[in-house]
Amino acid sequence: MTLPDPFLKSIRDAVGEKAMITDAGDREPYLVEERGLLRGDSDLVVRPATTDEVAAVVRACAAAKIPVVPLGGRTGLVGGGVAAGGIILSTERMTGIREVDALNLTITVEAGCVLADVQTAAAEADCLFPLSLGAEGSCRIGGNISTNAGGVGVLRYGNTRALVLGLEVVLPDGRIWTGLNGLRKDNTGYDLKQLFIGAEGTLGIITAAVLTMFPKPRTTVTALAAVNDLGGVMEVFARTRAACGDRLTAFETLSRRCVEFDLAHVPGAVDPFAAPHPHYVLIEATSPRAGDPLRDDLEVVLGAALEDGVVADAVFAESENQRKQIWMLRETIPEAQKGEGASIKHDVAVPVSRVKTFIEEATRAVEAAMPDIRVVAFGHIGDGNIHFNLSQPAGGDPKEFRDATGMLNRIVHDIVASMNGSISAEHGIGLVKRDELAHYKDAIDIDLMRTVKRALDPDNIMNPGKIVQT
Ligand SMILES: Cc1cc2nc3c(=O)[nH]c(=O)nc-3n(C[C@H](O)[C@H](O)[C@H](O)COP(=O)(O)OP(=O)(O)OC[C@H]3O[C@@H](n4cnc5c(N)ncnc54)[C@H](O)[C@@H]3O)c2cc1C
């Protein structure tokens, strides 16, 4: 799509030539999705520095009916930021921390702040901003809010949605909606910010946010336990949650296959116990109280589980280094999986009470469809979020395996749907899951989504074609 000269002039007037990237080589990184699986198309990347500049750019797009795709850290995995013509608007120059209010436990940041920088700013105020995920060194808070990012702390602190108190958004007609309040109680009509959280840039461009912080943890205990079966995994979860209450911050599970992939492909990965075990659980509990007897509480839980035969072995991290070693086993699984050839990934959620049945049923079903397939199941079991990933048969043909994606997706997602689960627990819908959403969502859901989209964006210029087709 060639951009008309009067439009280019209005963008130049809005942000200046220096904030416009037109050179093909310089545009390239903004066009390619994180894993290189999808490639977009756009002749112009605009990098505004202020909310007013974003508004002026969007007004120009609205006047010319030219699509605009917002982009943050470009770590999204479902093609939400992949442009099909029009312009790309990057928030990467909007990195200001506008206010830290330690008494109100809030931090007000611009959309382009890198997540790790928000965490650091909170820590400098002796507080915690708890959103944490593998991409935190490069993803940006506007992207996190737009994808309602999850990560490892959801069990204790909720998704990003639970961490947002207020938003500032440039609407598809270029007006600036200022909902930047730091209130925990506000019952003045519709909670409009919720529309934009998880909207993947289809309803407006988030330019700033008020986020909630928490008291900084003073005690952290991390343990890894080996468990014989999935029933045991869920039993350890229930016991740990009962003992720790909301001090339980993370409860992750990984199968032996995950650990084996790590050992094969991740430098420095170490088998955590002398003998292999079918499943492992990673438990982390934190408390804002120095000297909280968390370690004692967890030792009691794991000691009893060892005696009952629910747990086969367990180890506590005795140093920050050991803590990192334990987390490394969990966080490097996606990287390790790459070393095993082609993979097909399902980031799904079911009620916690159905996790065991889901993994067992889905494993049986995909193995029946493709006997040598390798199930790589791991995830945030405490939230019911399972990464039900599949690796190609060892030594098989990657293309043949990828060609089976539709068939395997249908098997896995049908089981998810039968359990009232979600086909997208994290990451969103973007382009990659749009057809699956249309297949599984109730017609009324889709109709309401389209109604909202048309009401806010009648000309369909704001990240068109993502989530739902209008
Ligand atoms: C190694 C790795 C680990 C990951 N782990 C997790 C995880 O544990 N949990 C999880 O949820 N995700 C995870 N992700 C996915 C990704 O990091 C998240 O989706 C993240 O929130 C995206 O942020 P971003 O700034 O990179 O957004 P982008 O990729 O730039 O954009 C994502 C979507 O948001 C829209 N968008 C971006 N900024 C704005 C804005 N200011 N206003 C409106 N719309 C906007 C885009 O149009 C696009 O649709 C991981 C990714 C990687 C590479």
Short mmCIF file of C-alpha atoms and ligand atoms in Angstrom, two decimals:
data_model
loop_
_atom_site.label_atom_id
_atom_site.label_comp_id
_atom_site.label_asym_id
_atom_site.label_seq_id
_atom_site.Cartn_x
_atom_site.Cartn_y
_atom_site.Cartn_z
CA MET A 1 0.00 0.00 0.00
CA THR A 2 1.69 3.24 -1.11
CA LEU A 3 1.14 5.98 1.41
CA PRO A 4 -0.17 9.23 -0.15
CA ASP A 5 2.03 12.34 0.05
CA PRO A 6 -0.50 14.53 1.94
CA PHE A 7 -0.74 11.81 4.58
CA LEU A 8 3.05 11.57 4.88
CA LYS A 9 3.18 15.35 5.26
CA SER A 10 0.66 15.26 8.11
CA ILE A 11 2.74 12.58 9.87
CA ARG A 12 5.88 14.67 9.33
CA ASP A 13 4.07 17.69 10.80
CA ALA A 14 3.02 15.56 13.79
CA VAL A 15 6.32 13.94 14.77
CA GLY A 16 9.10 15.35 12.58
CA GLU A 17 11.18 13.53 9.97
CA LYS A 18 13.54 11.99 12.55
CA ALA A 19 10.73 10.00 14.12
CA MET A 20 9.82 8.37 10.80
CA ILE A 21 11.54 5.20 9.56
CA THR A 22 11.12 4.67 5.84
CA ASP A 23 14.34 2.88 4.92
CA ALA A 24 13.60 -0.79 4.10
CA GLY A 25 16.53 -2.14 6.12
CA ASP A 26 15.70 -0.06 9.18
CA ARG A 27 12.01 -1.05 9.00
CA GLU A 28 12.77 -4.77 8.81
CA PRO A 29 12.95 -5.51 12.58
CA TYR A 30 9.48 -4.00 13.02
CA LEU A 31 8.00 -6.26 10.37
CA VAL A 32 9.21 -9.64 11.56
CA GLU A 33 7.53 -11.37 14.45
CA GLU A 34 9.61 -12.66 17.40
CA ARG A 35 10.01 -16.24 16.13
CA GLY A 36 10.36 -15.21 12.50
CA LEU A 37 7.23 -17.22 11.61
CA LEU A 38 5.20 -14.22 10.40
CA ARG A 39 6.22 -11.23 8.34
CA GLY A 40 4.26 -7.99 8.07
CA ASP A 41 4.17 -5.27 5.47
CA SER A 42 4.34 -1.50 6.06
CA ASP A 43 6.18 1.35 4.37
CA LEU A 44 6.40 3.52 7.47
CA VAL A 45 7.30 3.10 11.13
CA VAL A 46 6.53 6.13 13.30
CA ARG A 47 8.15 6.63 16.70
CA PRO A 48 6.30 9.39 18.58
CA ALA A 49 7.73 10.66 21.87
CA THR A 50 4.59 11.98 23.57
CA THR A 51 0.89 11.24 23.93
CA ASP A 52 0.08 14.38 21.94
CA GLU A 53 2.26 13.13 19.09
CA VAL A 54 0.52 9.72 19.17
CA ALA A 55 -2.83 11.53 19.01
CA ALA A 56 -1.71 13.66 16.05
CA VAL A 57 -0.50 10.55 14.18
CA VAL A 58 -3.77 8.71 14.82
CA ARG A 59 -5.80 11.76 13.74
CA ALA A 60 -3.89 11.73 10.45
CA CYS A 61 -4.57 7.99 10.04
CA ALA A 62 -8.27 8.51 10.83
CA ALA A 63 -8.57 11.36 8.31
CA ALA A 64 -6.92 9.29 5.55
CA LYS A 65 -8.48 5.98 6.73
CA ILE A 66 -5.04 4.41 6.89
CA PRO A 67 -4.52 1.50 9.33
CA VAL A 68 -2.17 1.89 12.30
CA VAL A 69 -0.61 -1.01 14.19
CA PRO A 70 0.74 -0.23 17.68
CA LEU A 71 3.97 -1.95 18.67
CA GLY A 72 5.78 -2.28 21.99
CA GLY A 73 8.70 -4.62 22.60
CA ARG A 74 7.81 -6.91 19.68
CA THR A 75 7.90 -10.06 21.85
CA GLY A 76 4.27 -11.05 21.23
CA LEU A 77 3.89 -14.59 19.95
CA VAL A 78 0.53 -14.58 18.13
CA GLY A 79 1.12 -12.05 15.36
CA GLY A 80 -0.83 -9.23 17.05
CA GLY A 81 1.77 -6.69 15.95
CA VAL A 82 2.11 -7.91 12.38
CA ALA A 83 1.03 -5.15 9.99
CA ALA A 84 -0.73 -5.73 6.68
CA GLY A 85 -0.16 -2.33 5.08
CA GLY A 86 -0.75 1.02 6.76
CA ILE A 87 1.72 2.30 9.33
CA ILE A 88 3.37 0.91 12.45
CA LEU A 89 3.41 3.07 15.57
CA SER A 90 6.19 2.11 17.95
CA THR A 91 6.02 3.29 21.58
CA GLU A 92 9.74 2.71 22.13
CA ARG A 93 10.53 6.40 22.73
CA MET A 94 7.80 6.76 25.36
CA THR A 95 9.76 5.43 28.32
CA GLY A 96 9.09 7.98 31.07
CA ILE A 97 8.20 7.06 34.63
CA ARG A 98 5.72 9.81 35.42
CA GLU A 99 5.20 9.19 39.14
CA VAL A 100 6.00 6.72 41.90
CA ASP A 101 3.60 7.03 44.85
CA ALA A 102 4.88 4.67 47.54
CA LEU A 103 2.03 5.45 49.96
CA ASN A 104 -0.65 4.78 47.36
CA LEU A 105 1.45 1.84 46.13
CA THR A 106 1.16 3.01 42.53
CA ILE A 107 3.53 3.73 39.69
CA THR A 108 2.53 5.76 36.63
CA VAL A 109 4.48 4.86 33.51
CA GLU A 110 4.47 5.59 29.81
CA ALA A 111 3.53 2.75 27.50
CA GLY A 112 7.02 2.21 26.09
CA CYS A 113 8.66 1.49 29.46
CA VAL A 114 10.42 -1.87 29.33
CA LEU A 115 8.89 -4.19 31.95
CA ALA A 116 12.24 -4.72 33.71
CA ASP A 117 12.61 -0.94 34.10
CA VAL A 118 9.18 -0.73 35.75
CA GLN A 119 10.25 -3.48 38.16
CA THR A 120 13.47 -1.58 38.93
CA ALA A 121 11.67 1.72 39.51
CA ALA A 122 9.30 -0.02 41.93
CA ALA A 123 12.22 -1.70 43.72
CA GLU A 124 13.97 1.66 44.12
CA ALA A 125 10.90 2.81 46.04
CA ASP A 126 11.22 -0.33 48.20
CA CYS A 127 8.15 -1.82 46.53
CA LEU A 128 7.39 -4.69 44.19
CA PHE A 129 5.86 -4.57 40.71
CA PRO A 130 5.12 -8.28 40.42
CA LEU A 131 4.58 -8.84 36.70
CA SER A 132 7.43 -11.11 35.61
CA LEU A 133 7.96 -13.09 32.41
CA GLY A 134 10.75 -14.48 30.28
CA ALA A 135 10.67 -11.49 27.91
CA GLU A 136 10.80 -8.85 30.68
CA GLY A 137 14.07 -7.37 29.42
CA SER A 138 12.46 -6.34 26.13
CA CYS A 139 8.64 -6.37 26.34
CA ARG A 140 7.03 -2.99 27.09
CA ILE A 141 4.27 -2.23 29.52
CA GLY A 142 1.83 -1.10 26.80
CA GLY A 143 2.30 -4.50 25.15
CA ASN A 144 1.89 -6.30 28.47
CA ILE A 145 -1.38 -4.50 29.13
CA SER A 146 -2.60 -5.02 25.57
CA THR A 147 -1.97 -8.77 25.81
CA ASN A 148 -3.05 -9.01 29.47
CA ALA A 149 0.27 -10.78 30.06
CA GLY A 150 0.48 -13.54 32.67
CA GLY A 151 3.86 -14.90 33.70
CA VAL A 152 5.03 -16.63 36.85
CA GLY A 153 3.38 -14.51 39.55
CA VAL A 154 -0.28 -14.83 38.49
CA LEU A 155 -1.10 -17.25 41.28
CA ARG A 156 -0.40 -14.57 43.90
CA TYR A 157 -0.86 -11.26 42.06
CA GLY A 158 -3.19 -11.98 39.12
CA ASN A 159 -2.76 -11.22 35.42
CA THR A 160 -1.73 -7.78 34.19
CA ARG A 161 -5.43 -6.86 34.25
CA ALA A 162 -5.35 -7.09 38.04
CA LEU A 163 -2.35 -4.74 38.19
CA VAL A 164 -3.82 -1.86 36.16
CA LEU A 165 -5.66 0.89 38.02
CA GLY A 166 -5.81 3.53 35.30
CA LEU A 167 -5.02 4.10 31.63
CA GLU A 168 -4.45 6.88 29.14
CA VAL A 169 -5.47 5.84 25.61
CA VAL A 170 -5.48 7.47 22.19
CA LEU A 171 -8.76 6.43 20.58
CA PRO A 172 -9.13 5.49 16.89
CA ASP A 173 -10.41 9.00 16.10
CA GLY A 174 -7.35 10.58 17.71
CA ARG A 175 -8.99 11.80 20.92
CA ILE A 176 -7.10 11.20 24.17
CA TRP A 177 -9.07 9.35 26.84
CA THR A 178 -7.59 10.12 30.25
CA GLY A 179 -8.51 7.46 32.73
CA LEU A 180 -5.25 7.79 34.62
CA ASN A 181 -6.42 7.46 38.19
CA GLY A 182 -4.81 5.42 40.93
CA LEU A 183 -8.07 4.46 42.65
CA ARG A 184 -8.84 1.04 44.08
CA LYS A 185 -12.48 2.00 44.45
CA ASP A 186 -14.35 3.76 41.65
CA ASN A 187 -17.93 2.92 40.84
CA THR A 188 -18.71 5.74 38.44
CA GLY A 189 -20.21 3.80 35.56
CA TYR A 190 -18.59 1.40 33.11
CA ASP A 191 -15.00 0.45 33.91
CA LEU A 192 -13.70 1.63 30.54
CA LYS A 193 -10.05 0.70 31.05
CA GLN A 194 -11.05 -2.98 30.94
CA LEU A 195 -11.95 -2.57 27.26
CA PHE A 196 -8.36 -1.76 26.35
CA ILE A 197 -6.66 -4.38 28.55
CA GLY A 198 -6.11 -7.47 26.43
CA ALA A 199 -7.49 -5.73 23.31
CA GLU A 200 -4.18 -6.22 21.45
CA GLY A 201 -4.26 -2.68 20.11
CA THR A 202 -7.57 -3.11 18.27
CA LEU A 203 -9.48 -0.43 20.19
CA GLY A 204 -6.88 2.27 20.83
CA ILE A 205 -3.25 2.96 21.63
CA ILE A 206 -2.35 2.85 25.31
CA THR A 207 0.04 5.71 26.04
CA ALA A 208 0.35 5.53 29.84
CA ALA A 209 -0.85 3.49 32.80
CA VAL A 210 -1.19 3.64 36.57
CA LEU A 211 -0.05 0.28 37.94
CA THR A 212 -0.45 -1.14 41.39
CA MET A 213 2.62 -2.10 43.43
CA PHE A 214 2.98 -4.34 46.49
CA PRO A 215 5.17 -4.37 49.58
CA LYS A 216 8.56 -5.81 48.70
CA PRO A 217 9.09 -9.45 49.74
CA ARG A 218 11.60 -9.84 52.60
CA THR A 219 11.51 -13.63 52.76
CA THR A 220 11.65 -15.89 49.70
CA VAL A 221 11.72 -19.68 49.75
CA THR A 222 12.16 -21.75 46.62
CA ALA A 223 11.97 -25.53 46.42
CA LEU A 224 11.91 -28.25 43.79
CA ALA A 225 10.17 -31.54 44.49
CA ALA A 226 10.12 -34.76 42.49
CA VAL A 227 6.71 -36.39 42.16
CA ASN A 228 5.69 -39.76 40.74
CA ASP A 229 2.42 -38.87 39.05
CA LEU A 230 0.10 -36.01 38.14
CA GLY A 231 -2.24 -36.85 41.01
CA GLY A 232 0.74 -36.25 43.30
CA VAL A 233 1.48 -32.93 41.59
CA MET A 234 -2.04 -31.67 42.34
CA GLU A 235 -1.92 -33.08 45.88
CA VAL A 236 1.33 -31.21 46.63
CA PHE A 237 -0.25 -28.05 45.19
CA ALA A 238 -3.33 -28.35 47.41
CA ARG A 239 -1.23 -28.99 50.53
CA THR A 240 1.20 -26.15 49.77
CA ARG A 241 -1.60 -23.68 49.11
CA ALA A 242 -3.31 -24.66 52.37
CA ALA A 243 -0.08 -24.16 54.33
CA CYS A 244 1.10 -20.95 52.68
CA GLY A 245 -2.13 -19.14 51.80
CA ASP A 246 -1.41 -16.10 49.68
CA ARG A 247 2.30 -16.37 50.46
CA LEU A 248 2.40 -19.02 47.71
CA THR A 249 3.68 -17.01 44.76
CA ALA A 250 4.42 -19.62 42.10
CA PHE A 251 3.66 -23.29 41.61
CA GLU A 252 5.00 -24.66 38.36
CA THR A 253 5.21 -28.18 37.05
CA LEU A 254 7.51 -29.78 34.50
CA SER A 255 7.67 -33.32 33.23
CA ARG A 256 10.79 -35.47 33.00
CA ARG A 257 10.85 -34.88 29.25
CA CYS A 258 11.18 -31.11 29.87
CA VAL A 259 14.20 -31.73 32.10
CA GLU A 260 15.73 -34.10 29.56
CA PHE A 261 15.35 -31.49 26.80
CA ASP A 262 17.01 -28.94 29.12
CA LEU A 263 19.88 -31.31 29.87
CA ALA A 264 20.39 -31.97 26.16
CA HIS A 265 20.26 -28.37 24.92
CA VAL A 266 20.81 -25.82 27.72
CA PRO A 267 24.42 -25.16 28.72
CA GLY A 268 24.80 -25.41 32.49
CA ALA A 269 21.53 -27.31 33.07
CA VAL A 270 21.96 -29.91 35.83
CA ASP A 271 19.78 -32.93 36.64
CA PRO A 272 18.25 -31.83 39.95
CA PHE A 273 18.19 -35.21 41.70
CA ALA A 274 20.37 -38.32 41.66
CA ALA A 275 17.60 -40.36 39.98
CA PRO A 276 15.13 -39.32 37.27
CA HIS A 277 11.47 -38.78 38.26
CA PRO A 278 8.34 -38.51 36.06
CA HIS A 279 7.31 -35.03 37.29
CA TYR A 280 8.77 -32.08 39.14
CA VAL A 281 7.12 -29.15 40.90
CA LEU A 282 8.75 -25.80 41.46
CA ILE A 283 7.38 -24.02 44.51
CA GLU A 284 8.10 -20.42 45.43
CA ALA A 285 6.64 -18.66 48.44
CA THR A 286 7.32 -15.08 49.54
CA SER A 287 6.39 -12.83 52.41
CA PRO A 288 6.81 -9.11 53.06
CA ARG A 289 7.78 -10.04 56.64
CA ALA A 290 11.47 -10.61 57.38
CA GLY A 291 11.78 -13.82 59.38
CA ASP A 292 8.45 -15.24 58.20
CA PRO A 293 8.63 -18.98 59.02
CA LEU A 294 7.88 -19.88 55.40
CA ARG A 295 10.74 -22.32 55.13
CA ASP A 296 9.50 -24.20 58.22
CA ASP A 297 5.98 -24.31 56.81
CA LEU A 298 7.17 -25.70 53.48
CA GLU A 299 9.48 -28.21 55.17
CA VAL A 300 6.50 -29.54 57.10
CA VAL A 301 4.43 -29.87 53.90
CA LEU A 302 7.16 -31.54 51.87
CA GLY A 303 8.32 -33.70 54.80
CA ALA A 304 4.79 -35.08 55.24
CA ALA A 305 4.44 -35.59 51.48
CA LEU A 306 7.74 -37.53 51.47
CA GLU A 307 6.50 -39.74 54.30
CA ASP A 308 3.20 -40.36 52.50
CA GLY A 309 5.03 -41.27 49.31
CA VAL A 310 3.45 -38.37 47.39
CA VAL A 311 6.85 -36.73 46.96
CA ALA A 312 9.90 -38.81 46.03
CA ASP A 313 12.60 -36.22 46.73
CA ALA A 314 12.89 -32.49 47.40
CA VAL A 315 15.50 -29.78 47.56
CA PHE A 316 15.45 -26.17 48.83
CA ALA A 317 17.45 -23.37 47.23
CA GLU A 318 20.06 -22.36 49.80
CA SER A 319 21.31 -19.35 47.84
CA GLU A 320 20.20 -16.97 45.12
CA ASN A 321 22.41 -18.92 42.75
CA GLN A 322 20.62 -22.18 43.54
CA ARG A 323 17.28 -20.41 43.19
CA LYS A 324 18.31 -19.30 39.69
CA GLN A 325 19.43 -22.85 38.83
CA ILE A 326 16.01 -24.19 39.80
CA TRP A 327 14.14 -21.49 37.83
CA MET A 328 16.45 -22.02 34.87
CA LEU A 329 15.16 -25.57 34.48
CA ARG A 330 11.64 -24.19 34.08
CA GLU A 331 12.35 -21.07 32.04
CA THR A 332 14.59 -22.61 29.41
CA ILE A 333 12.12 -25.29 28.28
CA PRO A 334 10.91 -23.34 25.18
CA GLU A 335 14.53 -22.76 24.14
CA ALA A 336 15.44 -26.41 24.77
CA GLN A 337 12.43 -27.55 22.76
CA LYS A 338 13.84 -25.79 19.70
CA GLY A 339 16.76 -28.25 19.77
CA GLU A 340 14.30 -31.13 19.26
CA GLY A 341 12.96 -29.99 15.90
CA ALA A 342 9.53 -28.64 15.02
CA SER A 343 7.02 -27.95 17.76
CA ILE A 344 3.34 -27.09 18.01
CA LYS A 345 2.34 -25.12 21.08
CA HIS A 346 -0.88 -24.84 23.03
CA ASP A 347 -1.02 -22.28 25.82
CA VAL A 348 -4.31 -23.27 27.36
CA ALA A 349 -6.18 -23.01 30.66
CA VAL A 350 -8.66 -25.27 32.41
CA PRO A 351 -10.03 -25.10 35.95
CA VAL A 352 -7.28 -26.17 38.36
CA SER A 353 -9.41 -29.16 39.37
CA ARG A 354 -9.29 -30.42 35.74
CA VAL A 355 -5.55 -30.00 35.08
CA LYS A 356 -4.65 -33.65 35.73
CA THR A 357 -7.51 -34.99 33.58
CA PHE A 358 -6.71 -32.52 30.83
CA ILE A 359 -3.04 -33.49 30.58
CA GLU A 360 -3.87 -37.20 30.70
CA GLU A 361 -6.71 -37.03 28.15
CA ALA A 362 -4.89 -34.72 25.76
CA THR A 363 -1.73 -36.85 25.95
CA ARG A 364 -3.70 -40.02 25.16
CA ALA A 365 -5.50 -38.32 22.27
CA VAL A 366 -2.44 -36.85 20.53
CA GLU A 367 -0.46 -40.08 21.02
CA ALA A 368 -3.33 -41.99 19.42
CA ALA A 369 -3.25 -39.61 16.46
CA MET A 370 0.54 -39.71 16.10
CA PRO A 371 2.16 -42.51 18.10
CA ASP A 372 5.73 -41.11 18.20
CA ILE A 373 4.75 -37.54 19.06
CA ARG A 374 6.49 -36.16 22.14
CA VAL A 375 4.30 -34.28 24.64
CA VAL A 376 6.14 -31.51 26.49
CA ALA A 377 3.68 -30.42 29.19
CA PHE A 378 4.64 -27.81 31.75
CA GLY A 379 3.36 -24.60 33.16
CA HIS A 380 1.68 -22.49 35.78
CA ILE A 381 -0.30 -25.34 37.24
CA GLY A 382 -1.50 -23.21 40.15
CA ASP A 383 -3.47 -21.03 37.70
CA GLY A 384 -4.69 -23.96 35.60
CA ASN A 385 -2.46 -22.72 32.75
CA ILE A 386 -0.72 -25.52 30.90
CA HIS A 387 1.78 -25.17 28.09
CA PHE A 388 0.71 -28.32 26.28
CA ASN A 389 3.52 -28.30 23.74
CA LEU A 390 4.18 -31.01 21.22
CA SER A 391 7.54 -31.91 19.71
CA GLN A 392 7.88 -33.79 16.45
CA PRO A 393 8.76 -37.51 16.53
CA ALA A 394 12.53 -37.85 17.05
CA GLY A 395 14.28 -37.93 13.69
CA GLY A 396 10.99 -37.27 11.82
CA ASP A 397 10.27 -34.76 9.08
CA PRO A 398 9.61 -31.26 10.56
CA LYS A 399 7.42 -30.21 7.63
CA GLU A 400 5.27 -33.31 7.88
CA PHE A 401 4.82 -32.56 11.58
CA ARG A 402 3.93 -28.88 11.02
CA ASP A 403 1.41 -29.94 8.38
CA ALA A 404 -0.46 -31.75 11.16
CA THR A 405 -0.93 -28.51 13.14
CA GLY A 406 -4.62 -28.06 12.30
CA MET A 407 -5.44 -31.66 13.16
CA LEU A 408 -3.53 -31.56 16.48
CA ASN A 409 -4.95 -28.15 17.42
CA ARG A 410 -8.45 -29.49 16.93
CA ILE A 411 -7.77 -32.49 19.18
CA VAL A 412 -6.26 -30.41 21.98
CA HIS A 413 -8.66 -27.47 21.78
CA ASP A 414 -11.73 -29.74 21.66
CA ILE A 415 -10.64 -31.24 24.99
CA VAL A 416 -10.00 -27.75 26.40
CA ALA A 417 -13.46 -26.63 25.26
CA SER A 418 -15.11 -29.72 26.75
CA MET A 419 -13.68 -28.64 30.12
CA ASN A 420 -14.88 -25.04 29.81
CA GLY A 421 -11.28 -23.99 29.37
CA SER A 422 -9.58 -21.31 27.30
CA ILE A 423 -7.60 -21.84 24.09
CA SER A 424 -5.47 -18.81 24.99
CA ALA A 425 -4.42 -18.49 28.61
CA GLU A 426 -1.64 -16.04 27.82
CA HIS A 427 -0.38 -14.23 24.70
CA GLY A 428 -3.83 -13.36 23.28
CA ILE A 429 -5.35 -14.13 19.89
CA GLY A 430 -3.65 -11.88 17.33
CA LEU A 431 -3.66 -13.45 13.89
CA VAL A 432 -2.50 -16.90 14.84
CA LYS A 433 -5.52 -17.91 16.92
CA ARG A 434 -8.18 -15.78 15.22
CA ASP A 435 -9.82 -18.66 13.38
CA GLU A 436 -9.67 -20.87 16.48
CA LEU A 437 -11.40 -18.11 18.47
CA ALA A 438 -14.14 -17.89 15.85
CA HIS A 439 -14.51 -21.68 16.01
CA TYR A 440 -14.75 -22.00 19.79
CA LYS A 441 -16.30 -18.76 21.09
CA ASP A 442 -20.02 -18.49 21.50
CA ALA A 443 -21.69 -16.53 18.69
CA ILE A 444 -22.89 -13.96 21.22
CA ASP A 445 -19.32 -13.42 22.47
CA ILE A 446 -18.12 -12.77 18.93
CA ASP A 447 -21.09 -10.52 18.20
CA LEU A 448 -20.44 -8.42 21.34
CA MET A 449 -16.75 -8.12 20.48
CA ARG A 450 -17.59 -6.92 16.96
CA THR A 451 -20.15 -4.46 18.36
CA VAL A 452 -17.53 -2.93 20.66
CA LYS A 453 -14.97 -2.80 17.86
CA ARG A 454 -17.36 -1.11 15.44
CA ALA A 455 -18.51 1.40 18.07
CA LEU A 456 -14.98 2.53 18.90
CA ASP A 457 -13.38 2.06 15.51
CA PRO A 458 -16.07 2.40 12.81
CA ASP A 459 -13.49 2.78 10.01
CA ASN A 460 -11.51 -0.26 11.21
CA ILE A 461 -8.14 1.50 11.20
CA MET A 462 -6.87 0.36 14.60
CA ASN A 463 -4.82 -2.85 14.15
CA PRO A 464 -7.42 -4.28 11.75
CA GLY A 465 -7.92 -8.01 11.29
CA LYS A 466 -6.69 -9.00 14.76
CA ILE A 467 -8.80 -10.95 17.28
CA VAL A 468 -12.03 -10.75 15.23
CA GLN A 469 -12.86 -9.91 11.63
CA THR A 470 -15.35 -7.06 11.50
C1 LIG B 1 10.86 -15.55 25.88
C2 LIG B 1 9.43 -15.11 25.95
C3 LIG B 1 8.70 -15.41 27.10
C4 LIG B 1 7.36 -15.00 27.20
N1 LIG B 1 6.67 -15.32 28.34
C5 LIG B 1 5.40 -14.90 28.46
C6 LIG B 1 4.66 -15.22 29.65
O1 LIG B 1 5.13 -15.90 30.55
N2 LIG B 1 3.41 -14.74 29.73
C7 LIG B 1 2.83 -13.99 28.74
O2 LIG B 1 1.68 -13.55 28.89
N3 LIG B 1 3.51 -13.70 27.60
C8 LIG B 1 4.77 -14.14 27.44
N4 LIG B 1 5.46 -13.85 26.29
C9 LIG B 1 4.80 -13.12 25.20
C10 LIG B 1 5.07 -11.58 25.22
O3 LIG B 1 6.24 -11.27 25.90
C11 LIG B 1 3.89 -10.87 25.88
O4 LIG B 1 2.75 -11.03 25.07
C12 LIG B 1 4.14 -9.36 26.08
O5 LIG B 1 3.12 -8.86 26.92
C13 LIG B 1 4.16 -8.56 24.79
O6 LIG B 1 4.66 -7.26 25.05
P1 LIG B 1 5.39 -6.43 23.89
O7 LIG B 1 5.69 -5.09 24.42
O8 LIG B 1 6.51 -7.19 23.35
O9 LIG B 1 4.20 -6.32 22.85
P2 LIG B 1 4.23 -6.40 21.23
O10 LIG B 1 4.69 -7.76 20.81
O11 LIG B 1 4.95 -5.24 20.69
O12 LIG B 1 2.68 -6.26 20.94
C14 LIG B 1 1.77 -7.24 21.37
C15 LIG B 1 0.34 -6.78 21.05
O13 LIG B 1 0.01 -5.62 21.81
C16 LIG B 1 -0.28 -4.52 20.94
N5 LIG B 1 0.33 -3.33 21.57
C17 LIG B 1 1.63 -3.15 21.92
N6 LIG B 1 1.78 -1.96 22.53
C18 LIG B 1 0.56 -1.37 22.55
C19 LIG B 1 0.05 -0.15 23.06
N7 LIG B 1 0.85 0.74 23.65
N8 LIG B 1 -1.27 0.12 22.92
C20 LIG B 1 -2.09 -0.75 22.30
N9 LIG B 1 -1.67 -1.94 21.81
C21 LIG B 1 -0.36 -2.24 21.94
C22 LIG B 1 0.30 -4.90 19.59
O14 LIG B 1 -0.41 -4.30 18.53
C23 LIG B 1 0.14 -6.40 19.60
O15 LIG B 1 -1.17 -6.75 19.23
C24 LIG B 1 6.78 -14.28 26.14
C25 LIG B 1 7.52 -13.98 25.00
C26 LIG B 1 8.82 -14.39 24.90
C27 LIG B 1 9.59 -14.03 23.65
#
